[in-house]
mmCIF file of C-alpha atoms in Angstrom:
data_model
loop_
_atom_site.group_PDB
_atom_site.id
_atom_site.type_symbol
_atom_site.label_atom_id
_atom_site.label_comp_id
_atom_site.label_asym_id
_atom_site.label_seq_id
_atom_site.Cartn_x
_atom_site.Cartn_y
_atom_site.Cartn_z
ATOM 1 C CA MET J 1 93.954 109.053 111.626
ATOM 2 C CA ARG J 2 94.658 112.779 111.420
ATOM 3 C CA ARG J 3 97.498 113.858 109.206
ATOM 4 C CA MET J 4 100.566 115.576 110.627
ATOM 5 C CA ALA J 5 102.902 117.973 108.888
ATOM 6 C CA ALA J 6 105.826 115.524 108.858
ATOM 7 C CA GLY J 7 106.737 116.153 105.214
ATOM 8 C CA ALA J 8 106.709 119.951 105.627
ATOM 9 C CA ASN J 9 108.809 119.647 108.790
ATOM 10 C CA ARG J 10 111.428 117.537 107.032
ATOM 11 C CA THR J 11 111.594 119.985 104.117
ATOM 12 C CA GLY J 12 111.931 122.962 106.488
ATOM 13 C CA LEU J 13 114.665 121.249 108.490
ATOM 14 C CA ILE J 14 116.614 120.391 105.317
ATOM 15 C CA ILE J 15 116.460 124.027 104.124
ATOM 16 C CA ILE J 16 117.512 125.419 107.542
ATOM 17 C CA GLY J 17 120.279 122.802 107.795
ATOM 18 C CA LEU J 18 121.647 123.683 104.352
ATOM 19 C CA LEU J 19 121.611 127.420 105.168
ATOM 20 C CA CYS J 20 123.456 126.794 108.465
ATOM 21 C CA LEU J 21 125.962 124.553 106.664
ATOM 22 C CA LEU J 22 126.649 127.241 104.049
ATOM 23 C CA ALA J 23 127.058 129.897 106.763
ATOM 24 C CA GLY J 24 129.467 127.633 108.670
ATOM 25 C CA LEU J 25 131.524 126.912 105.550
ATOM 26 C CA ALA J 26 131.667 130.645 104.773
ATOM 27 C CA ALA J 27 132.857 131.429 108.324
ATOM 28 C CA LEU J 28 135.542 128.743 108.059
ATOM 29 C CA ALA J 29 136.650 130.025 104.662
ATOM 30 C CA ILE J 30 136.990 133.575 106.028
ATOM 31 C CA SER J 31 138.854 132.477 109.167
ATOM 32 C CA PHE J 32 141.369 130.420 107.142
ATOM 33 C CA GLY J 33 141.809 133.220 104.638
ATOM 34 C CA LEU J 34 140.406 131.197 101.770
ATOM 35 C CA ALA J 35 137.698 133.769 100.956
ATOM 36 C CA GLU J 36 140.258 136.424 100.044
ATOM 37 C CA SER J 37 140.794 134.878 96.623
ATOM 38 C CA VAL J 38 137.054 135.165 95.896
ATOM 39 C CA ILE J 39 136.371 138.527 97.548
ATOM 40 C CA PRO J 40 139.575 140.606 97.819
ATOM 41 C CA GLY J 41 140.120 142.118 101.253
ATOM 42 C CA LEU J 42 137.907 139.593 103.065
ATOM 43 C CA SER J 43 140.293 138.130 105.628
ATOM 44 C CA SER J 44 140.051 137.109 109.288
ATOM 45 C CA ASP J 45 142.183 140.011 110.543
ATOM 46 C CA LYS J 46 140.293 142.637 108.525
ATOM 47 C CA ASP J 47 138.641 145.596 110.242
ATOM 48 C CA LEU J 48 134.824 145.156 110.616
ATOM 49 C CA LYS J 49 134.159 148.822 109.925
ATOM 50 C CA PRO J 50 132.821 148.337 106.378
ATOM 51 C CA VAL J 51 130.270 145.822 107.713
ATOM 52 C CA ALA J 52 129.312 148.123 110.557
ATOM 53 C CA GLU J 53 128.802 150.960 108.074
ATOM 54 C CA VAL J 54 126.279 148.880 106.127
ATOM 55 C CA VAL J 55 124.322 148.142 109.319
ATOM 56 C CA GLY J 56 124.406 151.819 110.226
ATOM 57 C CA LEU J 57 122.729 152.985 106.990
ATOM 58 C CA GLN J 58 119.291 154.675 107.161
ATOM 59 C CA PHE J 59 117.366 151.920 105.366
ATOM 60 C CA SER J 60 119.014 149.096 107.325
ATOM 61 C CA ALA J 61 116.347 149.261 110.040
ATOM 62 C CA LEU J 62 113.607 149.018 107.400
ATOM 63 C CA ILE J 63 115.289 145.985 105.841
ATOM 64 C CA ALA J 64 115.559 144.389 109.283
ATOM 65 C CA ILE J 65 111.849 145.001 109.951
ATOM 66 C CA VAL J 66 110.827 143.530 106.578
ATOM 67 C CA ALA J 67 113.059 140.518 107.176
ATOM 68 C CA ALA J 68 111.553 140.076 110.667
ATOM 69 C CA VAL J 69 108.007 140.218 109.258
ATOM 70 C CA ILE J 70 108.850 137.634 106.571
ATOM 71 C CA LEU J 71 110.373 135.345 109.199
ATOM 72 C CA ALA J 72 107.330 135.830 111.446
ATOM 73 C CA VAL J 73 104.957 134.888 108.596
ATOM 74 C CA ILE J 74 107.009 131.767 107.849
ATOM 75 C CA ALA J 75 107.026 130.856 111.559
ATOM 76 C CA VAL J 76 103.255 131.320 111.923
ATOM 77 C CA ARG J 77 102.611 129.233 108.793
ATOM 78 C CA TRP J 78 104.859 126.523 110.150
ATOM 79 C CA LEU J 79 103.021 126.580 113.481
ATOM 80 C CA ALA J 80 99.643 126.414 111.708
ATOM 81 C CA ALA J 81 100.864 123.420 109.690
ATOM 82 C CA GLN J 82 101.557 121.545 112.942
ATOM 83 C CA VAL J 83 97.834 121.318 113.757
ATOM 84 C CA PRO J 84 96.751 117.775 112.845
ATOM 85 C CA ARG J 85 94.186 117.857 110.045
ATOM 86 C CA LYS J 86 91.493 115.485 108.854
ATOM 87 C CA ASP J 87 91.814 116.103 105.130
ATOM 88 C CA SER J 88 88.262 114.929 104.511
ATOM 89 C CA ALA J 89 87.116 114.609 100.930
ATOM 90 C CA LYS J 90 85.504 117.628 99.307
ATOM 91 C CA PRO J 91 81.729 117.397 98.742
ATOM 92 C CA LEU J 92 81.182 114.511 96.349
ATOM 93 C CA ARG J 93 79.278 115.115 93.097
ATOM 94 C CA MET J 94 77.550 111.929 92.053
ATOM 95 C CA GLN J 95 75.122 112.670 89.210
ATOM 96 C CA GLN J 96 75.049 110.755 85.935
ATOM 97 C CA ASP J 97 74.060 113.715 83.763
ATOM 98 C CA ALA J 98 74.632 117.231 85.103
ATOM 99 C CA ARG J 99 72.139 118.699 82.628
ATOM 100 C CA THR J 100 69.237 117.192 84.570
ATOM 101 C CA GLY J 101 70.643 118.291 87.922
ATOM 102 C CA ILE J 102 73.517 117.624 90.266
ATOM 103 C CA THR J 103 73.712 115.384 93.310
ATOM 104 C CA THR J 104 75.908 116.448 96.196
ATOM 105 C CA VAL J 105 76.819 114.623 99.372
ATOM 106 C CA THR J 106 79.462 115.681 101.848
ATOM 107 C CA ALA J 107 82.165 113.392 103.221
ATOM 108 C CA ASN J 108 80.798 113.920 106.733
ATOM 109 C CA VAL J 109 77.409 112.491 105.719
ATOM 110 C CA ILE J 110 79.040 109.317 104.411
ATOM 111 C CA ALA J 111 81.333 109.141 107.445
ATOM 112 C CA ALA J 112 78.382 109.457 109.833
ATOM 113 C CA ALA J 113 76.490 106.693 108.022
ATOM 114 C CA VAL J 114 79.513 104.380 108.129
ATOM 115 C CA ALA J 115 79.977 105.149 111.830
ATOM 116 C CA ASP J 116 76.307 104.282 112.460
ATOM 117 C CA ASP J 117 76.818 101.086 110.503
ATOM 118 C CA LEU J 118 79.922 100.241 112.537
ATOM 119 C CA GLU J 119 77.949 100.504 115.711
ATOM 120 C CA ALA J 120 75.734 97.721 114.418
ATOM 121 C CA THR J 121 78.811 95.499 114.747
ATOM 122 C CA PRO J 122 78.587 93.580 118.010
ATOM 123 C CA GLU J 123 81.089 94.701 120.660
ATOM 124 C CA VAL J 124 81.971 98.002 118.954
ATOM 125 C CA VAL J 125 81.776 100.692 121.621
ATOM 126 C CA ASP J 126 82.844 103.760 119.682
ATOM 127 C CA ALA J 127 83.524 104.521 116.023
ATOM 128 C CA GLN J 128 85.186 107.418 114.246
ATOM 129 C CA VAL J 129 85.334 107.638 110.475
ATOM 130 C CA ILE J 130 86.970 109.906 107.902
ATOM 131 C CA LEU J 131 86.252 109.703 104.182
ATOM 132 C CA ARG J 132 89.070 110.905 101.941
ATOM 133 C CA GLY J 133 89.739 110.821 98.213
ATOM 134 C CA THR J 134 87.157 111.392 95.501
ATOM 135 C CA ALA J 135 83.800 109.941 94.474
ATOM 136 C CA ARG J 136 85.581 107.606 92.025
ATOM 137 C CA ALA J 137 88.439 106.664 94.361
ATOM 138 C CA PRO J 138 87.166 106.992 97.932
ATOM 139 C CA GLU J 139 89.361 106.122 100.900
ATOM 140 C CA LEU J 140 87.930 105.171 104.245
ATOM 141 C CA MET J 141 89.783 105.711 107.512
ATOM 142 C CA VAL J 142 88.189 103.966 110.461
ATOM 143 C CA HIS J 143 88.966 103.964 114.164
ATOM 144 C CA VAL J 144 86.899 101.693 116.376
ATOM 145 C CA ASP J 145 87.043 101.087 120.081
ATOM 146 C CA VAL J 146 85.907 97.593 120.941
ATOM 147 C CA ASP J 147 84.997 95.968 124.190
ATOM 148 C CA GLU J 148 88.021 94.489 125.964
ATOM 149 C CA ARG J 149 86.455 91.016 125.750
ATOM 150 C CA ALA J 150 85.543 91.347 122.080
ATOM 151 C CA ASP J 151 86.479 88.814 119.442
ATOM 152 C CA ILE J 152 88.845 91.060 117.479
ATOM 153 C CA ASP J 153 88.964 88.736 114.445
ATOM 154 C CA ALA J 154 85.176 88.766 114.199
ATOM 155 C CA VAL J 155 85.076 92.565 114.464
ATOM 156 C CA VAL J 156 87.737 92.983 111.768
ATOM 157 C CA ALA J 157 85.987 90.467 109.522
ATOM 158 C CA ASP J 158 82.654 92.250 109.931
ATOM 159 C CA ILE J 159 84.216 95.619 109.133
ATOM 160 C CA SER J 160 86.152 94.354 106.132
ATOM 161 C CA ASN J 161 83.133 92.532 104.732
ATOM 162 C CA ARG J 162 79.834 94.130 105.683
ATOM 163 C CA VAL J 163 80.779 97.720 106.544
ATOM 164 C CA THR J 164 83.087 98.354 103.594
ATOM 165 C CA ARG J 165 80.654 96.622 101.217
ATOM 166 C CA ASN J 166 77.815 98.879 102.397
ATOM 167 C CA CYS J 167 79.973 101.974 101.951
ATOM 168 C CA SER J 168 81.005 100.899 98.447
ATOM 169 C CA GLN J 169 77.392 100.207 97.569
ATOM 170 C CA ALA J 170 76.267 103.638 98.751
ATOM 171 C CA LEU J 171 79.058 105.435 96.910
ATOM 172 C CA GLY J 172 78.679 103.328 93.788
ATOM 173 C CA SER J 173 82.422 102.771 93.531
ATOM 174 C CA ARG J 174 85.003 100.482 95.057
ATOM 175 C CA LEU J 175 86.976 101.820 98.023
ATOM 176 C CA SER J 176 90.516 102.426 96.857
ATOM 177 C CA ALA J 177 91.893 102.163 100.399
ATOM 178 C CA VAL J 178 90.626 101.250 103.847
ATOM 179 C CA GLY J 179 92.560 102.077 106.997
ATOM 180 C CA LEU J 180 91.491 100.423 110.234
ATOM 181 C CA GLU J 181 92.705 101.353 113.705
ATOM 182 C CA LEU J 182 91.515 99.349 116.680
ATOM 183 C CA GLY J 183 91.384 100.514 120.258
ATOM 184 C CA ILE J 184 90.273 98.734 123.406
ATOM 185 C CA ALA J 185 87.569 100.427 125.459
ATOM 186 C CA ARG J 186 88.251 99.543 129.075
ATOM 187 C CA THR J 187 85.328 101.464 130.504
ATOM 188 C CA HIS J 188 81.746 100.668 129.660
ATOM 189 C CA GLN J 189 80.159 103.978 128.697
ATOM 190 C CA ARG J 190 76.660 102.613 128.473
ATOM 191 C CA LYS J 191 74.685 99.741 129.854
ATOM 192 C CA GLN J 192 72.021 97.952 127.889
ATOM 193 C CA ARG J 193 68.766 98.029 129.827
ATOM 194 C CA SER J 194 66.609 95.856 127.585
ATOM 195 C CA VAL J 195 66.809 93.240 124.883
ATOM 196 C CA GLN J 196 64.611 92.873 121.820
ATOM 197 C CA LEU J 197 63.873 89.258 120.846
ATOM 198 C CA MET K 1 47.003 129.143 82.007
ATOM 199 C CA ALA K 2 44.952 132.081 80.675
ATOM 200 C CA SER K 3 41.829 131.931 78.542
ATOM 201 C CA SER K 4 38.430 133.597 78.159
ATOM 202 C CA GLN K 5 37.196 131.401 81.053
ATOM 203 C CA GLY K 6 39.751 132.765 83.504
ATOM 204 C CA SER K 7 43.294 132.025 84.604
ATOM 205 C CA LEU K 8 45.052 129.636 86.961
ATOM 206 C CA THR K 9 48.035 130.788 88.967
ATOM 207 C CA ILE K 10 50.153 128.405 91.003
ATOM 208 C CA ALA K 11 52.417 129.918 93.644
ATOM 209 C CA ASP K 12 55.951 128.611 94.003
ATOM 210 C CA LYS K 13 55.183 127.538 97.577
ATOM 211 C CA VAL K 14 52.477 125.210 96.236
ATOM 212 C CA ILE K 15 54.966 123.634 93.837
ATOM 213 C CA GLU K 16 57.467 123.255 96.678
ATOM 214 C CA LYS K 17 54.952 121.507 98.941
ATOM 215 C CA THR K 18 53.682 119.298 96.121
ATOM 216 C CA ALA K 19 57.245 118.262 95.281
ATOM 217 C CA SER K 20 57.992 117.685 98.932
ATOM 218 C CA GLN K 21 54.952 115.428 99.318
ATOM 219 C CA ILE K 22 55.845 113.471 96.164
ATOM 220 C CA LEU K 23 59.281 112.818 97.659
ATOM 221 C CA LYS K 24 57.858 111.811 101.026
ATOM 222 C CA ASP K 25 55.702 109.175 99.340
ATOM 223 C CA MET K 26 58.795 107.543 97.854
ATOM 224 C CA PRO K 27 60.225 104.657 99.882
ATOM 225 C CA GLY K 28 63.617 105.211 101.508
ATOM 226 C CA VAL K 29 63.464 109.013 101.205
ATOM 227 C CA GLY K 30 63.196 111.319 104.211
ATOM 228 C CA GLY K 31 63.816 114.816 105.447
ATOM 229 C CA THR K 32 64.809 116.875 108.438
ATOM 230 C CA LYS K 33 62.556 118.604 110.952
ATOM 231 C CA SER K 34 64.081 121.954 111.767
ATOM 232 C CA GLY K 35 62.750 122.188 115.339
ATOM 233 C CA LEU K 36 62.568 125.435 117.302
ATOM 234 C CA PHE K 37 65.764 127.457 116.830
ATOM 235 C CA GLY K 38 67.459 124.187 115.992
ATOM 236 C CA PHE K 39 66.350 122.491 119.222
ATOM 237 C CA GLY K 40 64.444 119.277 118.671
ATOM 238 C CA ALA K 41 65.658 118.950 115.083
ATOM 239 C CA SER K 42 65.445 115.400 113.822
ATOM 240 C CA SER K 43 66.011 113.476 110.630
ATOM 241 C CA ASP K 44 63.976 110.448 109.636
ATOM 242 C CA LEU K 45 62.295 108.730 106.742
ATOM 243 C CA ASP K 46 58.828 109.938 107.861
ATOM 244 C CA THR K 47 59.658 113.621 107.436
ATOM 245 C CA ARG K 48 59.083 115.534 104.203
ATOM 246 C CA PRO K 49 62.273 116.545 102.386
ATOM 247 C CA SER K 50 62.928 120.232 101.891
ATOM 248 C CA VAL K 51 62.382 121.615 98.374
ATOM 249 C CA ASP K 52 63.211 125.034 96.983
ATOM 250 C CA VAL K 53 61.791 126.053 93.601
ATOM 251 C CA THR K 54 63.100 128.644 91.151
ATOM 252 C CA LEU K 55 60.493 129.430 88.494
ATOM 253 C CA SER K 56 61.330 130.702 85.051
ATOM 254 C CA GLY K 57 58.279 131.064 82.813
ATOM 255 C CA ARG K 58 56.503 127.715 82.893
ATOM 256 C CA SER K 59 59.577 125.746 83.835
ATOM 257 C CA ALA K 60 61.133 125.152 87.225
ATOM 258 C CA THR K 61 64.475 124.286 88.728
ATOM 259 C CA LEU K 62 64.276 122.396 92.001
ATOM 260 C CA SER K 63 66.789 122.224 94.843
ATOM 261 C CA VAL K 64 66.062 119.280 97.095
ATOM 262 C CA GLN K 65 67.552 118.491 100.490
ATOM 263 C CA LEU K 66 66.806 114.960 101.568
ATOM 264 C CA GLY K 67 67.989 111.908 103.422
ATOM 265 C CA LEU K 68 68.272 108.362 102.140
ATOM 266 C CA ALA K 69 68.211 104.909 103.632
ATOM 267 C CA TYR K 70 71.725 103.478 103.980
ATOM 268 C CA PRO K 71 73.275 101.689 102.055
ATOM 269 C CA THR K 72 71.162 102.732 99.075
ATOM 270 C CA PRO K 73 73.328 103.465 95.997
ATOM 271 C CA ILE K 74 73.222 107.260 96.067
ATOM 272 C CA THR K 75 73.678 107.920 92.350
ATOM 273 C CA GLU K 76 70.998 105.464 91.253
ATOM 274 C CA ALA K 77 68.597 106.499 93.999
ATOM 275 C CA THR K 78 68.852 110.191 93.199
ATOM 276 C CA GLU K 79 68.450 109.532 89.455
ATOM 277 C CA THR K 80 65.254 107.621 90.207
ATOM 278 C CA ILE K 81 64.092 110.436 92.486
ATOM 279 C CA ARG K 82 64.879 113.001 89.790
ATOM 280 C CA ARG K 83 62.905 111.167 87.108
ATOM 281 C CA HIS K 84 59.949 110.381 89.377
ATOM 282 C CA LEU K 85 59.754 113.888 90.821
ATOM 283 C CA SER K 86 59.943 115.533 87.393
ATOM 284 C CA SER K 87 57.220 113.390 85.847
ATOM 285 C CA GLU K 88 54.906 113.548 88.877
ATOM 286 C CA LEU K 89 55.297 117.277 89.350
ATOM 287 C CA GLU K 90 54.640 117.935 85.685
ATOM 288 C CA ALA K 91 51.550 115.723 85.855
ATOM 289 C CA HIS K 92 50.235 117.458 89.000
ATOM 290 C CA THR K 93 51.008 121.081 88.202
ATOM 291 C CA GLY K 94 51.711 121.362 84.476
ATOM 292 C CA VAL K 95 55.057 123.011 85.216
ATOM 293 C CA THR K 96 58.024 121.688 83.230
ATOM 294 C CA VAL K 97 60.880 120.587 85.480
ATOM 295 C CA ARG K 98 64.201 121.506 83.953
ATOM 296 C CA GLN K 99 66.682 120.464 86.626
ATOM 297 C CA VAL K 100 66.566 118.814 90.013
ATOM 298 C CA ASP K 101 69.599 119.454 92.204
ATOM 299 C CA VAL K 102 69.775 117.012 95.092
ATOM 300 C CA GLU K 103 71.755 117.459 98.276
ATOM 301 C CA VAL K 104 71.922 114.363 100.454
ATOM 302 C CA MET K 105 71.847 115.597 104.049
ATOM 303 C CA TRP K 106 71.969 112.294 105.862
ATOM 304 C CA LEU K 107 72.080 108.532 105.383
ATOM 305 C CA LYS K 108 70.519 106.249 107.958
ATOM 306 C CA PRO K 109 70.809 102.481 108.166
ATOM 307 C CA ASN K 110 67.549 100.663 107.632
ATOM 308 C CA ALA K 111 67.943 98.600 110.778
ATOM 309 C CA SER K 112 68.769 101.463 113.067
ATOM 310 C CA GLY K 113 71.291 100.728 115.764
ATOM 311 C CA SER K 114 72.229 104.330 116.280
ATOM 312 C CA SER K 115 71.214 104.449 119.925
ATOM 313 C CA ARG K 116 73.800 101.830 120.832
ATOM 314 C CA GLY K 117 76.942 103.787 120.254
ATOM 315 C CA VAL K 118 78.799 106.824 121.454
ATOM 316 C CA ARG K 119 79.771 107.881 117.960
ATOM 317 C CA ARG K 120 81.472 111.140 117.117
ATOM 318 C CA LEU K 121 82.754 112.517 113.866
ATOM 319 C CA LEU K 122 86.429 113.373 113.746
#
C-alpha cells in the first residue's frame, strides 16, 4: 500500500547508464585513435602530462570538493526517496461557500473512520486504510487481515458494497479508485468474552 | 449594549461556551475530552465540541473542532451546523456570526464496533 521510488530509481539508472555508455564510447574512440580528428593531439599513445597538469592546478581540489558535495546531496536524496511513503491526501476542504466558513477534515480522520467501519465486517481481524486523491476524486487503499476460516467472497462483497458506500456518503463524492489487499491472520489476537443478543 | 440604564458586556468565553452547548445539543455532533496531560483523552458524541471565538465589534468568527457520526455526509452536516449555530448564537447573545470554520476531528460509526479490532493507521 505504501509507494516506492521505482520511477525515480529507473530514471536514475537510465541517466547513470547513459553517462557510463558515453564514457565507454569516448575511451574506445581515444584508444582506436578516432578522437584525434575531433580533438587534435588526443591519441592513445599521447603523454598524459597535460591532463596531470590540470589536476595539479590550485583550484582543482576545490572543484573536486564541490563535485563531491553535489554527489553526496544527490546520493542522500536518492536514499531518502527509497523510504516507502503513504502519500495520504492533503487536508480536505469540503465547504459549499467559503464566505460563511471553511470545513476541514484530514485524510487520517476519514481513514480511521473507514478502518472502524471495516472492523464491523465479520471476520475482519485487522484493517489499515489510506485515503489518497482529493475531496472530489478520493482514492481509498485498504488492507485487511481476515480470519483464516473467513468467507473471503463475503468479506470482499461487504467491503465493496457497505464500506465503500459509507465512505462515499461521508465524503459526498464517488470514490475514483478503491484498492483492496487481503491478508490472512493466522493468530487470533483477541478472544471474544461475551455476546450481545 | 449601552444606554442610560446601564450596559451589558458578554465575554468571549461566554460566547464560546454558549456555542459549544448549542453544538452539543445537536444530534450526531460530539467533541473531545482533553484529559490530564493528554492521558484519559476521549472522543464521543456526549462531549461538548471545542469552540474558539474571535470578536470584532459586534460580530464574531468561530473556529469549531468537533466530531461527527459516521457515515454522515460531512459537507451537508457542517452546513447545517453552521446555519444552526449562527442563528442560535445570534438569538442567545445578540452577536452577529460572520464565519464558522469547522474542523472535523473524528468520525465514529453509529453502531460502534471499535473495540473488536486491532486497527492501526498506516
